[in-house]
């Protein structure tokens, strides 16, 4: 998890499944109903965005979101306790 200092975008995250598959550029967004995790996406020619990787069901989406948001809170606590933000290649 890589916190950023922007209005709605709170952090980027990378997840790894079973030490064999990685997804980068998830975004932690402060939405109207609180924090949520947005999957990586690509802008299409018509200006809309399409997820490039995403869960196929709500259960998996919720599991990913729970873990990513928990790690985000841990990283914020670590920084608040005096730790410096880690660079992307240090995680």
Short mmCIF file of C-alpha atoms in Angstrom, two decimals:
data_model
loop_
_atom_site.label_atom_id
_atom_site.label_comp_id
_atom_site.label_asym_id
_atom_site.label_seq_id
_atom_site.Cartn_x
_atom_site.Cartn_y
_atom_site.Cartn_z
CA UNK A 1 0.00 0.00 0.00
CA UNK A 2 1.42 3.35 -1.06
CA UNK A 3 -0.39 6.34 0.50
CA UNK A 4 -0.69 9.55 -1.54
CA UNK A 5 -1.77 13.02 -0.55
CA UNK A 6 -4.69 13.74 -2.89
CA UNK A 7 -8.28 14.77 -2.22
CA UNK A 8 -10.16 11.54 -2.98
CA UNK A 9 -7.35 9.17 -3.97
CA UNK A 10 -5.81 7.98 -0.71
CA UNK A 11 -3.39 5.28 -1.85
CA UNK A 12 -2.29 2.85 -4.52
CA UNK A 13 -1.99 -0.83 -3.72
CA UNK A 14 -0.49 -3.97 -5.17
CA UNK A 15 -1.79 -7.45 -4.37
CA UNK A 16 -0.14 -10.82 -4.88
CA UNK A 17 -2.02 -14.11 -5.01
CA UNK A 18 -0.26 -17.30 -3.85
CA UNK A 19 3.20 -15.84 -4.59
CA UNK A 20 2.54 -16.32 -8.32
CA UNK A 21 0.18 -13.60 -9.64
CA UNK A 22 0.40 -9.85 -9.04
CA UNK A 23 -2.01 -7.00 -9.71
CA UNK A 24 -0.70 -3.45 -9.47
CA UNK A 25 -2.39 -0.04 -9.39
CA UNK A 26 -5.46 -0.77 -7.31
CA UNK A 27 -6.66 2.55 -5.90
CA UNK A 28 -8.02 3.30 -2.46
CA UNK A 29 -10.64 5.98 -2.97
CA UNK A 30 -12.50 8.07 -0.40
CA UNK A 31 -15.99 7.87 -1.89
CA UNK A 32 -19.35 9.22 -0.80
CA UNK A 33 -19.89 6.16 1.44
CA UNK A 34 -16.34 5.84 2.77
CA UNK A 35 -13.22 4.09 1.52
CA UNK A 36 -13.36 1.56 -1.28
CA UNK A 37 -10.91 -0.21 -3.57
CA UNK A 38 -11.05 0.50 -7.30
CA UNK A 39 -9.56 -2.07 -9.62
CA UNK A 40 -6.91 -1.06 -12.18
CA UNK A 41 -8.49 0.32 -15.32
CA UNK A 42 -7.66 1.68 -18.74
CA UNK A 43 -9.21 4.66 -20.51
CA UNK A 44 -10.99 3.71 -23.73
CA UNK A 45 -11.20 5.80 -26.90
CA UNK A 46 -14.71 6.93 -25.99
CA UNK A 47 -13.47 8.38 -22.68
CA UNK A 48 -14.93 5.66 -20.45
CA UNK A 49 -12.81 3.41 -18.26
CA UNK A 50 -12.73 -0.38 -18.25
CA UNK A 51 -11.25 -2.54 -15.50
CA UNK A 52 -8.18 -4.44 -16.71
CA UNK A 53 -8.40 -6.91 -13.82
CA UNK A 54 -11.29 -7.51 -11.44
CA UNK A 55 -12.98 -10.14 -9.26
CA UNK A 56 -15.76 -12.16 -10.87
CA UNK A 57 -18.02 -12.14 -7.82
CA UNK A 58 -18.90 -9.98 -4.82
CA UNK A 59 -17.41 -12.39 -2.28
CA UNK A 60 -13.96 -12.12 -3.85
CA UNK A 61 -14.28 -8.35 -4.25
CA UNK A 62 -15.16 -8.00 -0.55
CA UNK A 63 -12.25 -10.24 0.50
CA UNK A 64 -9.79 -8.17 -1.55
CA UNK A 65 -11.24 -4.90 -0.28
CA UNK A 66 -11.12 -6.06 3.36
CA UNK A 67 -7.45 -7.05 3.13
CA UNK A 68 -6.34 -3.98 1.16
CA UNK A 69 -8.15 -1.54 3.47
CA UNK A 70 -6.78 -3.31 6.56
CA UNK A 71 -3.23 -2.98 5.16
CA UNK A 72 -3.91 0.68 4.34
CA UNK A 73 -4.88 1.35 7.96
CA UNK A 74 -1.77 -0.49 9.17
CA UNK A 75 0.44 1.60 6.88
CA UNK A 76 -1.16 4.84 8.10
CA UNK A 77 -0.56 3.75 11.71
CA UNK A 78 3.05 2.88 10.95
CA UNK A 79 3.62 6.31 9.39
CA UNK A 80 1.82 8.06 12.28
CA UNK A 81 4.18 6.31 14.71
CA UNK A 82 7.12 7.99 13.01
CA UNK A 83 7.94 5.62 10.19
CA UNK A 84 8.62 7.07 6.79
CA UNK A 85 6.45 6.04 3.85
CA UNK A 86 8.04 3.11 2.05
CA UNK A 87 9.01 3.44 -1.59
CA UNK A 88 7.13 1.19 -4.00
CA UNK A 89 10.11 -1.15 -4.38
CA UNK A 90 10.56 -1.53 -0.60
CA UNK A 91 7.23 -3.32 -0.02
#
